[in-house]
Amino acid sequence: MNPSTHADNAAHDIAAHLHPFTNLATHPQVGPLVIRRGDGIFVEDDQGRRYMEAMSGLWCASLGFSNERLAKAGSEALRSLPYYHTFNHRSNEAAIALAEKLLTLAPVPMSKVFFANSGSEANDSAVKLVWYYHNAIGKPDKKKIIARRNAYHGVTVAAASLSGLVPNHRDFDLPIARILHVDCPHHYRYAEAGESEEAFATRLADALEKRILEEGPETVGAFIAEPVMGAGGVLVPPATYFEKVQAVLAKYEVLLIADEVICGFCRTGEMFGSTTFGLRPDILTAAKALSSGYVPISAVMVSEKVHAAVAANSGKIGTFGHGFTYSGHPVACAIALETLQVYEDENILAHVKTLAPRFQQGLQRYAARPHVGEVRGVGLIGAIELAADPARRTPFDPAQKAGARVAELALEQGLIVRAMGDAVAFCPPLVISAAQIDEMFERFDRALVGFEASMA
Ligand code: PLP
């Protein structure tokens, strides 16, 4: 069969495909970018154009786009057991091995692993676990969950409610009840003049405590946080933030959910962002790099404190009435297991630690550019935030779509980055080489020069 032409693909895509996170009104004019194949950290479109994928797709393809070991693990799993479920005491060997493996990698002692298919489902499951847990321990009012403005936790009803981004709520009639949002820990944007990171963190922790007291500590069940806020613009927490927040949570017996969907599996220079930033979660959600994005799978790890109460309660009811048809899918688990094995065999964590300084220094070079307000990042994730007047921290008028223009110019240079407002993010596959990091910034530099020329 001959491959379709781009014109054919575009026409059929426009006619049949409803795209997520896309302006649906303009899609017929803009048309799709159709990616046909992947090769290492590159992808190729249906017109033969090659792009360096500096976002790992959606922060997930940690091993790049052509890992043979994952393909082999998947095809072997498909041949031996293409599907089985894990309801009603059923299990499969891949799910068992993966659960066990994850417990050995967990940043704090965890007791059990629940499987789902996406970050959203993992976070929805975490919310339900928090509610179930508090019913189980006889605190049925302790159900509110605190998230942060600019957080991104997914799009299912509870996860979208946890997210603190306007487009996830607007006209979807969200957030649902019992989900609260507190201040975003972005020092550059929200600190007061002259306020140190530590002082800013103290102010946010004090505000969190005040909010818990206003709501009534007996009504607040959990706090959810990404160690580094990803889709909110790659926001690295200010120094001492999590230490101070966790002291407040402990005081009022509020559980901590760490959303490790982006940070998990080496991205921040440790196996989990919780290790990098000192989080001690009761519940941890992971997805994306768990399978290098090759198949949908997510995991929810729970501490023994949570598990013991949940298990006892399910005993009273007769079942734990939650789970997905594909929870612990044997093919997904086999690929995830192989992904974790590749991290180990190829020493990906050490590779990230070695390359992180080159990556971060490469980003920092942009700090002095005329339209760059802030450069931030950790490990192999980072962003530059564009600003109309960096000295005054004045953002661009959103109508100028500065971030989107830079991403567009980068695409013309064969580089895929992601604009989130005026933050331009980089989250390359963890297997990127030193030379490829340099090439990534050379391409980006050309894009930025083009942007600067257009602003002159
Ligand atoms: N949590 C975080 C931190 C994410 O970045 C994402 C997706 O980008 C999600 C949850 C939702 O994951 P999914 O798109 O797999 O539902």
Coordinates of C-alpha atoms and ligand atoms in Angstrom, one line a residue:
M1 CA 0.0 0.0 0.0
N2 CA 1.4 3.4 -0.9
P3 CA 1.5 5.9 2.0
S4 CA -1.1 8.6 1.7
T5 CA -0.2 12.0 0.6
H6 CA -0.2 14.8 3.1
A7 CA -3.2 16.4 1.4
D8 CA -5.2 13.2 1.7
N9 CA -4.2 12.8 5.4
A10 CA -5.2 16.4 6.1
A11 CA -8.5 16.2 4.4
H12 CA -9.5 13.0 6.2
D13 CA -8.2 14.2 9.5
I14 CA -10.2 17.4 9.2
A15 CA -13.3 15.4 8.2
A16 CA -13.1 12.7 10.9
H17 CA -10.9 13.5 13.8
L18 CA -11.8 15.6 16.9
H19 CA -8.5 16.7 18.4
P20 CA -7.7 17.2 22.1
F21 CA -6.3 20.5 23.2
T22 CA -6.7 22.1 19.7
N23 CA -8.6 25.1 18.5
L24 CA -11.4 23.1 16.8
A25 CA -12.7 26.1 15.0
T26 CA -9.4 26.8 13.2
H27 CA -8.4 23.2 12.7
P28 CA -9.9 23.0 9.2
Q29 CA -7.7 26.0 8.1
V30 CA -4.6 25.1 10.1
G31 CA -4.7 21.4 9.3
P32 CA -2.8 18.6 11.1
L33 CA 0.9 18.0 11.4
V34 CA 0.9 14.3 10.6
I35 CA 3.7 12.3 12.2
R36 CA 4.5 9.1 10.4
R37 CA 7.5 7.6 12.0
G38 CA 10.1 8.0 14.8
D39 CA 13.8 7.5 14.9
G40 CA 15.7 8.1 18.2
I41 CA 14.9 11.6 19.3
F42 CA 13.6 12.5 15.9
V43 CA 10.2 12.2 14.3
E44 CA 9.2 12.5 10.6
D45 CA 6.0 13.9 9.2
D46 CA 4.1 12.7 6.2
Q47 CA 6.0 15.1 3.9
G48 CA 9.3 13.6 4.9
R49 CA 10.3 16.5 7.2
R50 CA 12.4 15.5 10.2
Y51 CA 12.0 17.2 13.6
M52 CA 14.1 16.9 16.7
E53 CA 11.4 16.2 19.4
A54 CA 12.5 18.3 22.3
M55 CA 9.3 17.6 24.2
S56 CA 9.3 13.8 24.0
G57 CA 5.9 14.1 22.5
L58 CA 3.9 15.1 25.6
W59 CA 6.7 14.8 28.1
C60 CA 6.7 11.0 27.8
A61 CA 8.8 9.3 25.1
S62 CA 11.8 9.1 27.5
L63 CA 13.6 6.4 25.4
G64 CA 12.9 8.2 22.1
F65 CA 10.8 7.0 19.3
S66 CA 12.3 3.7 18.1
N67 CA 13.4 1.6 21.0
E68 CA 13.7 -2.0 19.8
R69 CA 13.6 -3.6 23.2
L70 CA 10.2 -2.0 24.0
A71 CA 8.8 -3.1 20.6
K72 CA 10.1 -6.7 21.2
A73 CA 8.7 -6.8 24.8
G74 CA 5.3 -5.6 23.4
S75 CA 5.1 -8.1 20.6
E76 CA 6.1 -11.0 22.8
A77 CA 3.5 -10.0 25.3
L78 CA 0.9 -9.7 22.6
R79 CA 1.7 -13.2 21.5
S80 CA 1.7 -14.8 24.9
L81 CA -1.2 -13.0 26.7
P82 CA -2.7 -10.1 24.7
Y83 CA -5.3 -9.3 27.4
Y84 CA -6.4 -10.3 30.8
H85 CA -8.0 -8.4 33.6
T86 CA -7.1 -8.0 37.3
F87 CA -10.6 -7.8 38.8
N88 CA -11.9 -10.3 41.4
H89 CA -8.5 -11.7 42.5
R90 CA -7.3 -12.3 38.9
S91 CA -3.7 -11.3 38.0
N92 CA -0.9 -11.7 35.5
E93 CA 2.8 -12.1 35.8
A94 CA 3.7 -8.8 34.1
A95 CA 1.4 -6.8 36.5
I96 CA 2.8 -8.6 39.5
A97 CA 6.4 -8.0 38.4
L98 CA 5.8 -4.4 37.6
A99 CA 4.0 -3.7 40.9
E100 CA 6.9 -5.2 42.8
K101 CA 9.5 -3.3 40.7
L102 CA 7.7 0.0 41.3
L103 CA 7.7 -0.6 45.1
T104 CA 11.5 -1.0 45.0
L105 CA 11.9 2.3 43.1
A106 CA 9.4 4.3 45.2
P107 CA 10.9 7.4 46.7
V108 CA 9.4 6.6 50.1
P109 CA 8.2 3.2 51.4
M110 CA 5.0 2.3 49.6
S111 CA 2.8 -0.7 50.1
K112 CA 0.8 -1.4 47.0
V113 CA 0.4 -0.4 43.4
F114 CA -2.9 0.2 41.6
F115 CA -2.8 0.3 37.8
A116 CA -4.7 2.6 35.4
N117 CA -4.2 3.8 31.9
S118 CA -3.4 7.5 32.0
G119 CA -2.3 10.2 34.4
S120 CA -5.8 11.5 34.6
E121 CA -7.2 8.1 35.6
A122 CA -4.4 7.8 38.2
N123 CA -5.2 11.1 39.7
D124 CA -9.0 10.4 39.7
S125 CA -8.2 7.2 41.4
A126 CA -6.1 9.0 44.0
V127 CA -9.0 11.4 44.7
K128 CA -11.3 8.4 45.2
L129 CA -8.8 6.7 47.4
V130 CA -8.6 9.8 49.6
W131 CA -12.4 9.9 50.0
Y132 CA -12.6 6.1 50.6
Y133 CA -9.8 6.3 53.1
H134 CA -11.4 9.0 55.1
N135 CA -14.7 7.2 55.2
A136 CA -12.8 4.1 56.2
I137 CA -11.1 5.8 59.2
G138 CA -14.3 7.4 60.4
K139 CA -13.6 10.9 59.2
P140 CA -16.3 11.3 56.5
D141 CA -16.1 15.1 56.4
K142 CA -12.4 15.1 55.6
K143 CA -12.8 15.2 51.8
K144 CA -11.7 18.5 50.4
I145 CA -8.6 18.3 48.2
I146 CA -6.3 21.2 47.8
A147 CA -4.5 21.8 44.5
R148 CA -2.6 24.8 43.2
R149 CA -3.4 27.4 40.5
N150 CA -1.6 26.6 37.3
A151 CA -1.3 22.9 38.2
Y152 CA -2.1 20.3 35.6
H153 CA -3.4 16.9 36.8
G154 CA -5.4 15.8 33.7
V155 CA -8.8 16.1 32.2
T156 CA -11.2 13.5 33.6
V157 CA -13.8 15.1 35.9
A158 CA -11.9 15.0 39.1
A159 CA -8.4 15.4 37.6
A160 CA -9.6 18.4 35.5
S161 CA -11.0 19.9 38.7
L162 CA -7.7 19.5 40.4
S163 CA -6.0 21.2 37.5
G164 CA -5.7 24.9 38.0
L165 CA -5.8 26.1 34.4
V166 CA -8.7 28.1 33.1
P167 CA -9.3 26.2 29.8
N168 CA -9.7 22.9 31.8
H169 CA -12.6 24.4 33.7
R170 CA -14.2 27.0 31.5
D171 CA -17.6 25.9 30.1
F172 CA -17.0 22.3 31.4
D173 CA -18.8 23.4 34.6
L174 CA -15.7 22.5 36.6
P175 CA -14.2 22.3 39.2
I176 CA -16.5 20.0 41.1
A177 CA -17.3 20.6 44.8
R178 CA -14.7 20.0 47.4
I179 CA -11.7 20.8 45.2
L180 CA -9.9 24.0 46.3
H181 CA -7.0 25.9 44.7
V182 CA -4.2 27.8 46.5
D183 CA -1.4 30.0 45.2
C184 CA 1.0 28.9 42.6
P185 CA 4.6 28.7 43.8
H186 CA 6.1 30.6 40.9
H187 CA 8.6 33.0 42.4
Y188 CA 9.4 35.0 39.3
R189 CA 5.8 35.8 38.6
Y190 CA 4.2 36.0 42.1
A191 CA 6.9 36.9 44.6
E192 CA 6.8 40.4 46.0
A193 CA 9.6 42.9 45.1
G194 CA 12.7 41.8 46.9
E195 CA 11.1 38.7 48.4
S196 CA 13.6 35.8 48.6
E197 CA 12.6 32.3 47.5
E198 CA 12.5 31.2 51.2
A199 CA 10.3 34.1 52.3
F200 CA 8.0 33.5 49.4
A201 CA 7.8 29.8 50.4
T202 CA 7.0 30.8 53.9
R203 CA 4.2 33.1 52.7
L204 CA 2.7 30.4 50.6
A205 CA 2.9 27.8 53.4
D206 CA 1.3 30.4 55.8
A207 CA -1.5 31.0 53.3
L208 CA -2.1 27.3 52.9
E209 CA -2.4 27.0 56.7
K210 CA -4.8 29.9 56.8
R211 CA -6.9 28.3 54.1
I212 CA -7.0 25.0 55.9
L213 CA -8.1 26.7 59.1
E214 CA -10.8 28.7 57.3
E215 CA -12.1 25.6 55.6
G216 CA -11.8 23.6 58.9
P217 CA -9.0 21.1 59.1
E218 CA -11.6 18.3 59.7
T219 CA -12.8 18.9 56.1
V220 CA -9.4 18.9 54.3
G221 CA -8.3 15.4 53.2
A222 CA -5.4 15.9 50.9
F223 CA -3.1 18.2 49.0
I224 CA -1.9 17.3 45.5
A225 CA 1.3 18.6 43.9
E226 CA 3.5 18.0 40.9
P227 CA 7.1 18.3 42.2
V228 CA 7.8 20.5 39.1
M229 CA 4.6 21.9 37.6
G230 CA 4.8 20.9 34.0
A231 CA 2.0 22.1 31.8
G232 CA 1.7 25.2 34.0
G233 CA 5.0 26.3 32.5
V234 CA 7.7 24.1 34.1
L235 CA 7.6 25.8 37.5
V236 CA 10.4 24.6 39.7
P237 CA 9.4 25.1 43.4
P238 CA 11.1 27.8 45.4
A239 CA 13.7 26.8 48.0
T240 CA 12.1 25.3 51.1
Y241 CA 8.6 25.3 49.7
F242 CA 7.8 21.6 50.1
E243 CA 9.5 21.4 53.5
K244 CA 7.2 24.2 54.7
V245 CA 4.1 22.9 53.0
Q246 CA 4.6 19.4 54.4
A247 CA 4.9 20.8 57.9
V248 CA 1.5 22.3 57.5
L249 CA 0.0 19.1 56.0
A250 CA 1.4 17.0 58.9
K251 CA -0.1 19.4 61.5
Y252 CA -3.6 19.0 60.2
E253 CA -3.3 15.3 59.1
V254 CA -3.7 16.2 55.4
L255 CA -2.5 13.5 53.0
L256 CA 0.0 14.4 50.3
I257 CA -0.5 13.1 46.8
A258 CA 2.6 13.5 44.6
D259 CA 1.7 13.8 40.9
E260 CA 4.8 12.3 39.4
V261 CA 3.3 11.9 35.9
I262 CA 6.0 14.1 34.3
C263 CA 8.7 14.1 37.0
G264 CA 8.8 10.3 37.5
F265 CA 11.6 8.1 36.2
C266 CA 14.7 10.2 36.1
R267 CA 13.4 13.5 34.6
T268 CA 14.5 15.7 37.4
G269 CA 17.8 14.0 37.9
E270 CA 16.5 11.5 40.5
M271 CA 14.2 8.5 39.9
F272 CA 11.3 10.7 41.2
G273 CA 10.8 14.4 41.6
S274 CA 9.8 13.6 45.2
T275 CA 13.4 12.7 45.9
T276 CA 14.7 15.9 44.2
F277 CA 12.4 18.1 46.2
G278 CA 12.0 16.2 49.4
L279 CA 8.3 15.2 49.1
R280 CA 7.1 12.4 51.3
P281 CA 3.8 11.4 49.7
D282 CA 1.1 9.1 51.0
I283 CA -0.1 8.5 47.5
L284 CA 2.0 8.8 44.3
T285 CA 0.8 8.8 40.7
A286 CA 3.0 8.0 37.8
A287 CA 2.5 7.5 34.0
K288 CA 4.2 8.8 30.8
A289 CA 7.8 7.7 31.2
L290 CA 6.6 4.6 33.0
S291 CA 6.3 3.1 29.5
S292 CA 8.2 5.7 27.6
G293 CA 4.8 6.7 26.3
Y294 CA 4.7 3.6 24.1
V295 CA 1.5 2.2 25.6
P296 CA -1.1 3.8 27.9
I297 CA -0.4 2.9 31.5
S298 CA -0.3 4.6 34.8
A299 CA 0.3 3.6 38.4
V300 CA -1.0 4.8 41.8
M301 CA 1.3 3.8 44.7
V302 CA -0.2 3.9 48.2
S303 CA 1.4 3.8 51.6
E304 CA 0.6 1.1 54.1
K305 CA -1.4 3.6 56.2
V306 CA -3.7 4.2 53.2
H307 CA -3.7 0.7 52.0
A308 CA -4.5 -0.9 55.4
A309 CA -7.6 1.3 55.9
V310 CA -8.8 0.9 52.3
A311 CA -8.4 -2.9 52.4
A312 CA -10.3 -3.2 55.7
N313 CA -13.1 -1.0 54.3
S314 CA -13.3 -3.1 51.2
G315 CA -13.6 -6.1 53.4
K316 CA -16.7 -4.6 55.1
I317 CA -18.3 -3.7 51.7
G318 CA -17.3 -7.0 50.0
T319 CA -15.1 -5.4 47.3
F320 CA -13.0 -2.4 46.5
G321 CA -15.4 -1.0 43.9
H322 CA -12.9 0.7 41.6
G323 CA -10.8 -0.4 38.7
F324 CA -10.5 -0.3 34.9
T325 CA -10.9 -3.0 32.3
Y326 CA -7.3 -2.4 31.4
S327 CA -5.9 -2.1 35.0
G328 CA -2.7 -4.2 34.9
H329 CA -3.0 -4.9 31.2
P330 CA -0.4 -7.5 30.5
V331 CA 1.0 -5.9 27.3
A332 CA 1.2 -2.5 28.9
C333 CA 2.8 -3.9 32.0
A334 CA 5.3 -5.9 30.0
I335 CA 6.4 -2.8 28.1
A336 CA 6.6 -0.7 31.3
L337 CA 8.6 -3.4 33.0
E338 CA 11.0 -3.5 30.0
T339 CA 11.2 0.4 30.1
L340 CA 12.3 0.2 33.7
Q341 CA 14.8 -2.5 32.8
V342 CA 16.2 -0.3 30.0
Y343 CA 16.6 2.6 32.5
E344 CA 18.6 0.3 34.7
D345 CA 20.7 -1.4 31.9
E346 CA 21.5 1.8 30.1
N347 CA 22.1 3.7 33.3
I348 CA 19.7 6.4 32.3
L349 CA 19.7 8.1 35.7
A350 CA 23.5 8.6 35.5
H351 CA 23.2 9.8 31.9
V352 CA 20.6 12.4 33.0
K353 CA 22.8 13.5 35.9
T354 CA 25.8 13.9 33.6
L355 CA 23.9 15.8 30.9
A356 CA 21.7 18.0 33.1
P357 CA 24.4 20.7 33.6
R358 CA 24.9 21.0 29.9
F359 CA 21.2 21.2 29.3
Q360 CA 20.6 23.7 32.0
Q361 CA 23.6 25.9 31.1
G362 CA 22.4 25.8 27.4
L363 CA 19.1 27.2 28.6
Q364 CA 20.7 29.7 30.9
R365 CA 22.5 31.2 27.9
Y366 CA 19.1 32.7 26.9
A367 CA 18.6 34.6 30.1
A368 CA 20.3 37.7 28.8
R369 CA 18.3 37.8 25.6
P370 CA 16.1 40.9 24.9
H371 CA 12.8 39.1 25.3
V372 CA 13.5 36.4 27.9
G373 CA 12.2 37.1 31.4
E374 CA 13.1 33.9 33.2
V375 CA 15.0 30.7 32.5
R376 CA 14.2 27.7 34.8
G377 CA 14.6 24.0 35.0
V378 CA 16.0 21.0 36.7
G379 CA 17.5 17.7 35.3
L380 CA 16.4 17.4 31.7
I381 CA 13.3 19.7 31.9
G382 CA 13.3 23.4 31.5
A383 CA 11.6 26.5 30.1
I384 CA 12.3 30.0 29.1
E385 CA 9.6 32.5 29.8
L386 CA 9.3 35.3 27.3
A387 CA 8.6 38.8 28.4
A388 CA 7.9 42.1 26.6
D389 CA 10.1 43.9 29.1
P390 CA 12.3 41.5 31.1
A391 CA 13.7 44.3 33.3
R392 CA 10.2 45.0 34.6
R393 CA 8.9 41.5 34.3
T394 CA 6.2 42.8 31.9
P395 CA 4.6 39.9 30.0
F396 CA 3.7 40.1 26.4
D397 CA 0.1 41.0 25.5
P398 CA -1.5 37.5 25.2
A399 CA -2.9 38.6 21.8
Q400 CA 0.7 38.7 20.5
K401 CA 0.9 34.9 21.1
A402 CA 4.7 35.3 21.6
G403 CA 5.2 31.8 22.9
A404 CA 3.3 30.2 20.1
R405 CA 5.3 32.3 17.5
V406 CA 8.6 31.1 18.9
A407 CA 7.3 27.5 18.9
E408 CA 6.3 28.0 15.3
L409 CA 9.7 29.4 14.3
A410 CA 11.3 26.5 16.1
L411 CA 9.2 24.1 14.0
E412 CA 10.6 25.8 10.9
Q413 CA 14.0 24.9 12.2
G414 CA 13.1 21.3 12.6
L415 CA 12.6 21.5 16.4
I416 CA 9.6 20.7 18.4
V417 CA 9.2 22.6 21.6
R418 CA 6.0 23.5 23.4
A419 CA 4.6 26.9 24.2
M420 CA 2.4 27.2 27.3
G421 CA 1.4 30.8 27.2
D422 CA 4.7 32.6 26.9
A423 CA 6.7 29.8 28.5
V424 CA 8.5 27.7 26.0
A425 CA 9.3 24.2 27.3
F426 CA 12.0 21.7 26.7
C427 CA 11.7 18.1 27.9
P428 CA 13.7 16.0 25.5
P429 CA 14.0 12.2 25.5
L430 CA 16.3 11.2 28.3
V431 CA 18.4 9.4 25.8
I432 CA 19.4 12.6 24.1
S433 CA 23.2 12.9 23.6
A434 CA 25.5 15.8 24.5
A435 CA 25.9 16.7 20.8
Q436 CA 22.1 16.6 20.3
I437 CA 21.6 19.0 23.2
D438 CA 24.0 21.4 21.5
E439 CA 22.1 20.9 18.2
M440 CA 18.8 21.5 19.9
F441 CA 20.0 24.8 21.2
E442 CA 21.5 25.8 17.8
R443 CA 18.1 25.2 16.2
F444 CA 16.3 27.0 19.0
D445 CA 18.8 29.9 18.7
R446 CA 17.9 30.4 15.1
A447 CA 14.2 30.4 16.0
L448 CA 14.8 33.0 18.8
V449 CA 16.8 35.2 16.4
G450 CA 13.9 35.1 14.0
F451 CA 11.5 36.1 16.8
E452 CA 13.7 38.9 17.9
A453 CA 14.0 40.2 14.4
S454 CA 10.2 40.2 14.1
M455 CA 10.0 42.3 17.3
A456 CA 12.6 44.8 16.3
Ligands
PLP1 N1 -0.5 14.9 35.7 C1 0.5 15.6 35.1 C2 1.5 16.2 35.9 C3 0.5 15.7 33.7 O1 1.5 16.4 33.1 C4 -0.5 15.1 32.9 C5 -0.4 15.2 31.5 O2 0.3 15.9 30.9 C6 -1.5 14.4 33.6 C7 -1.5 14.3 35.0 C8 -2.6 13.7 32.8 O3 -2.1 12.6 32.2 P1 -2.9 12.0 30.9 O4 -2.9 13.0 29.8 O5 -2.2 10.7 30.7 O6 -4.3 11.7 31.4

